[in-house]
Amino acid sequence: MFCVYDLHSHSTASDGTLSPRALVQRAAEAGVEVLALTDHDTTAGIAEASQAADEFGLALIPGVEVSVTWNRQTVHLVGLNIDPLDPRLSEGLKRLRDFREWRAEEIGRKLEKAGISGAYEGALALAEGSLVSRTHFARFLVQSGIVEDERKVFKRFLVSGKPGHVPGEWATLEEAVGWIHGAGGEAVIAHPARYKMTRSKLRQLLKAFVGLQGDALEVVSGSHSRDDYINMARHAKDFDLMASAGSDFHCPENPWIALGRLPRLPEGCKPVWQNWNLSAQTELRSQLG
Ligand code: AMP
Ligand code: MN
Ligand code: MN
Ligand code: MN
């Protein structure tokens, strides 16, 4: 039976603009039947999202997007079907959030030197007590009228070689896969085409990931082109990885793909959900009418 999956999304628990409840409501209204909440380095939104999933009648997959440093580059791993309360995962994510706090102060200092004052306080205020990300800095600079849009903030200030850049010191690939597996989940390499790796570098990453028993590759992503779907489907097949699909939704104004509008996985992909048993949620839904 065909089902609408969206296995990558963000809420106000990280750098999304919708609360977990509002995100689930919007996804349900857009026709999503199975949604994964995958906030950066936190599982804080999952309890609220699960409750909302019962209310709005969709299946909520507890997830997370773990920041990883591999080969001096930042890579994101999505964990699906994790136990959000697993102690080792929670401890690992806490370490990454502590780094985020230190990094935010450092970004603030660097921007100050570049003539932009109050960015640290501004970003922190926009994070509203949740973890602070570069997205919050980008929003602050846009809202202060310093830069026109978020993309331009990244390009001019926040990426490598720019005045507000601070290199990530995230989890190792091995740690991240270990935390996700330890919490009972499946590990997925998020938006592989976004890393702008050469083909051989990407295959090196996939080889390392397979060596750690990694599970899947996000073949269909909101930030992928049609060519990317085809290329990534081929890589998944070559490395015997399952394939995932997620919009990477952050906010309604997102210029990328909307919730519930993802194309199907290319022919020949093994869906990451092939062995999932969603009947518990389906039963619950039918009980709720
Ligand atoms: P962080 O994890 O704090 O380093 O922030 C990374 C987040 O910034 C990503 O998850 C995206 O949501 C956002 N981001 C990264 N690059 C860009 C970009 N070029 N334009 C807009 N948002 C971006
Ligand atoms: Mn993000
Ligand atoms: Mn990501
Ligand atoms: Mn994401």
XYZ file of C-alpha atoms and ligand atoms in Angstrom:
315
model
C 0.000 0.000 0.000
C 1.339 3.441 -0.893
C 1.830 5.771 2.020
C 3.110 9.350 2.263
C 6.386 9.428 4.195
C 8.377 12.486 5.280
C 11.305 11.369 7.389
C 13.225 14.602 8.037
C 11.771 17.705 9.681
C 12.538 20.377 12.274
C 10.613 22.182 15.014
C 11.315 24.993 17.488
C 13.187 22.395 19.580
C 16.062 23.164 17.145
C 16.031 25.582 14.196
C 12.480 25.133 12.864
C 9.917 27.895 13.309
C 6.857 25.732 14.099
C 6.266 24.126 17.489
C 6.270 20.309 17.392
C 2.457 20.359 17.597
C 2.050 22.933 14.812
C 4.501 20.993 12.632
C 2.557 17.744 13.062
C -0.731 19.517 12.345
C 0.677 21.080 9.179
C 2.120 17.737 8.030
C -1.195 15.946 8.630
C -3.064 18.646 6.698
C -0.562 18.284 3.845
C -1.360 14.556 3.627
C 1.746 13.170 5.349
C 0.920 9.800 6.913
C 4.301 9.007 8.492
C 6.389 11.906 9.787
C 9.796 11.806 11.491
C 10.718 14.711 13.740
C 14.501 14.991 13.409
C 15.670 18.080 15.275
C 19.377 18.910 15.334
C 21.147 17.337 18.319
C 18.047 17.096 20.533
C 14.999 14.920 21.139
C 13.240 17.581 23.215
C 10.324 17.994 20.767
C 9.366 14.336 20.444
C 6.985 14.015 23.402
C 4.858 16.944 22.207
C 4.987 15.725 18.600
C 3.881 12.192 19.568
C 0.898 13.556 21.424
C -0.010 15.757 18.469
C 0.357 12.764 16.129
C -2.409 10.973 18.056
C -4.527 14.084 17.891
C -4.090 14.725 14.163
C -3.958 11.084 13.041
C -0.505 10.429 11.656
C 2.323 8.117 12.661
C 5.223 9.942 14.325
C 8.664 8.411 14.028
C 10.936 9.602 16.849
C 14.109 10.889 15.233
C 17.124 13.139 15.542
C 19.671 14.756 13.203
C 23.130 14.336 14.693
C 25.934 16.745 13.729
C 29.091 14.841 12.770
C 32.611 15.871 11.844
C 34.052 13.513 9.262
C 37.282 14.264 7.454
C 37.245 17.851 8.833
C 33.833 18.391 7.260
C 30.363 18.601 8.825
C 28.037 15.750 7.868
C 24.540 15.114 9.224
C 23.207 11.713 10.293
C 19.500 11.223 10.742
C 18.485 8.634 13.331
C 15.019 7.112 12.851
C 12.975 5.111 15.367
C 15.260 6.032 18.218
C 14.355 5.787 21.878
C 14.488 9.517 22.682
C 15.305 8.791 26.330
C 18.237 6.437 25.702
C 20.956 7.524 28.188
C 23.989 7.177 25.905
C 22.292 9.033 23.052
C 21.100 11.752 25.451
C 24.585 12.156 26.889
C 26.121 12.378 23.431
C 23.610 14.960 22.242
C 24.160 17.000 25.395
C 27.860 17.215 24.550
C 26.982 18.559 21.088
C 24.605 21.135 22.563
C 27.313 22.264 25.001
C 29.601 22.775 22.028
C 26.826 24.772 20.331
C 26.690 27.162 23.307
C 30.422 27.738 23.231
C 30.374 28.109 19.440
C 27.529 30.650 19.580
C 29.545 32.900 21.897
C 32.527 32.524 19.595
C 30.448 33.378 16.508
C 29.137 36.421 18.395
C 32.687 37.576 19.201
C 33.783 37.126 15.602
C 30.799 39.012 14.202
C 31.439 41.775 16.738
C 34.943 42.107 15.295
C 33.415 42.272 11.838
C 31.326 45.238 13.003
C 28.058 43.472 13.840
C 27.085 43.921 17.457
C 24.545 42.061 19.545
C 24.351 38.994 17.286
C 24.967 36.524 20.103
C 22.205 38.002 22.269
C 19.960 38.297 19.205
C 20.446 34.677 18.148
C 19.927 33.454 21.698
C 16.678 35.421 22.002
C 15.399 33.895 18.739
C 16.279 30.403 19.984
C 13.864 31.019 22.893
C 15.631 28.663 25.279
C 16.070 25.863 22.732
C 19.488 25.061 21.317
C 21.158 27.799 19.302
C 22.135 27.205 15.675
C 23.629 29.228 12.860
C 20.080 29.553 11.537
C 19.247 31.745 14.544
C 22.203 34.005 13.718
C 21.029 34.155 10.113
C 17.499 35.086 11.181
C 18.818 37.763 13.519
C 20.911 39.383 10.775
C 17.926 39.359 8.415
C 15.520 40.738 11.020
C 18.012 43.495 11.897
C 18.068 44.536 8.250
C 21.796 43.814 7.947
C 21.410 41.160 5.230
C 18.463 40.536 2.864
C 17.969 36.823 3.324
C 19.279 33.857 5.297
C 21.124 32.279 2.408
C 23.152 35.441 1.946
C 24.024 35.523 5.660
C 25.505 32.040 5.381
C 27.395 32.925 2.233
C 28.808 36.198 3.563
C 29.359 35.413 7.239
C 28.831 31.878 8.440
C 30.575 29.438 6.115
C 34.236 28.468 5.993
C 36.522 31.390 5.193
C 33.954 34.017 6.240
C 34.227 36.353 9.272
C 31.717 34.568 11.548
C 32.798 31.018 10.784
C 33.726 28.689 13.628
C 34.611 25.122 12.609
C 32.425 22.388 14.051
C 33.735 19.909 16.598
C 30.886 17.444 16.431
C 30.543 13.699 17.009
C 32.696 11.261 15.078
C 30.867 9.133 12.501
C 31.466 6.115 14.694
C 30.023 7.797 17.796
C 26.926 9.025 15.967
C 26.136 5.619 14.409
C 26.801 4.002 17.814
C 24.441 6.378 19.652
C 21.677 5.853 17.086
C 22.035 2.060 17.031
C 22.335 1.965 20.820
C 19.007 3.801 21.002
C 17.430 1.146 18.745
C 17.333 3.331 15.643
C 18.401 3.261 12.008
C 21.230 5.561 10.899
C 20.749 7.541 7.687
C 23.199 9.874 5.926
C 21.200 13.084 5.471
C 21.071 15.121 2.220
C 24.299 13.605 0.767
C 24.333 15.882 -2.268
C 24.548 18.977 -0.084
C 28.078 18.259 1.047
C 29.436 19.056 -2.403
C 31.881 16.175 -2.083
C 33.638 14.743 -5.076
C 32.304 11.366 -6.125
C 35.327 9.602 -4.654
C 35.097 11.491 -1.338
C 31.402 10.640 -1.057
C 32.139 6.991 -1.769
C 34.824 7.089 0.918
C 32.191 8.373 3.366
C 29.730 5.666 2.298
C 32.389 3.012 2.696
C 33.182 4.181 6.231
C 29.437 4.343 7.013
C 28.805 0.814 5.718
C 31.806 -0.366 7.749
C 29.999 0.905 10.849
C 26.785 -0.928 9.824
C 25.072 2.317 8.769
C 21.605 1.652 7.379
C 20.433 4.122 4.761
C 21.058 7.073 2.482
C 18.623 9.977 2.140
C 18.040 9.649 -1.584
C 15.066 11.990 -1.816
C 15.627 15.244 0.062
C 14.044 18.671 -0.154
C 17.471 20.030 -1.004
C 18.197 17.530 -3.804
C 17.661 17.995 -7.526
C 16.180 15.323 -9.765
C 19.680 14.384 -10.908
C 20.693 14.022 -7.264
C 17.845 11.508 -6.694
C 19.149 9.350 -9.512
C 22.807 9.606 -8.471
C 22.098 8.915 -4.821
C 19.829 5.983 -5.675
C 22.762 4.487 -7.567
C 25.132 5.021 -4.625
C 22.595 3.431 -2.260
C 22.357 0.418 -4.536
C 26.149 0.108 -4.926
C 26.660 0.159 -1.163
C 23.590 -1.928 -0.364
C 22.088 0.865 1.714
C 18.366 1.401 2.132
C 16.902 4.683 0.877
C 15.128 7.389 2.869
C 13.044 10.410 1.916
C 12.569 13.650 3.822
C 11.752 17.284 3.088
C 14.090 18.759 5.750
C 11.218 21.138 6.486
C 12.182 24.085 8.720
C 9.514 26.737 8.146
C 6.484 27.479 5.968
C 8.492 30.092 4.025
C 11.053 27.436 3.036
C 11.917 27.788 -0.631
C 12.561 24.050 -0.827
C 9.980 21.311 -1.101
C 6.852 21.589 1.062
C 5.695 18.970 3.547
C 3.971 16.039 1.861
C 5.172 16.940 -1.648
C 8.157 14.609 -2.009
C 8.409 12.450 -5.124
C 8.547 8.678 -4.754
C 11.886 6.931 -4.334
C 13.476 6.029 -7.671
C 12.883 2.523 -9.021
C 15.023 -0.172 -7.374
C 15.508 1.593 -4.018
C 14.884 -0.391 -0.852
C 12.850 1.944 1.371
C 14.193 2.416 4.893
C 10.624 1.747 6.070
C 10.416 -1.674 4.374
C 10.534 -3.559 7.679
C 8.697 -1.087 9.861
C 5.635 -2.193 11.717
C 3.345 0.794 11.805
C 0.304 -1.248 12.759
C 0.477 -0.093 16.389
C -0.042 3.498 15.291
C -2.583 2.506 12.645
C -4.576 0.591 15.250
C -4.456 3.553 17.573
C -5.632 5.795 14.766
C -8.593 3.547 13.954
C -9.519 3.426 17.636
C -9.484 7.196 17.666
C -11.678 7.133 14.549
P 24.342 24.558 12.559
O 23.934 23.128 12.766
O 24.040 25.420 13.743
O 25.735 24.720 12.066
O 23.376 25.132 11.432
C 23.147 24.401 10.275
C 21.772 24.752 9.747
O 21.812 25.964 9.050
C 21.274 23.740 8.726
O 20.604 22.699 9.352
C 20.318 24.567 7.899
O 19.057 24.621 8.533
C 20.925 25.937 7.939
N 21.727 26.262 6.739
C 22.925 25.765 6.410
N 23.369 26.312 5.258
C 22.413 27.177 4.866
C 22.272 28.070 3.765
N 23.224 28.189 2.826
N 21.148 28.811 3.690
C 20.186 28.730 4.637
N 20.264 27.895 5.693
C 21.359 27.144 5.812
Mn 18.629 23.167 10.206
Mn 21.087 18.796 7.837
Mn 17.722 18.847 8.750
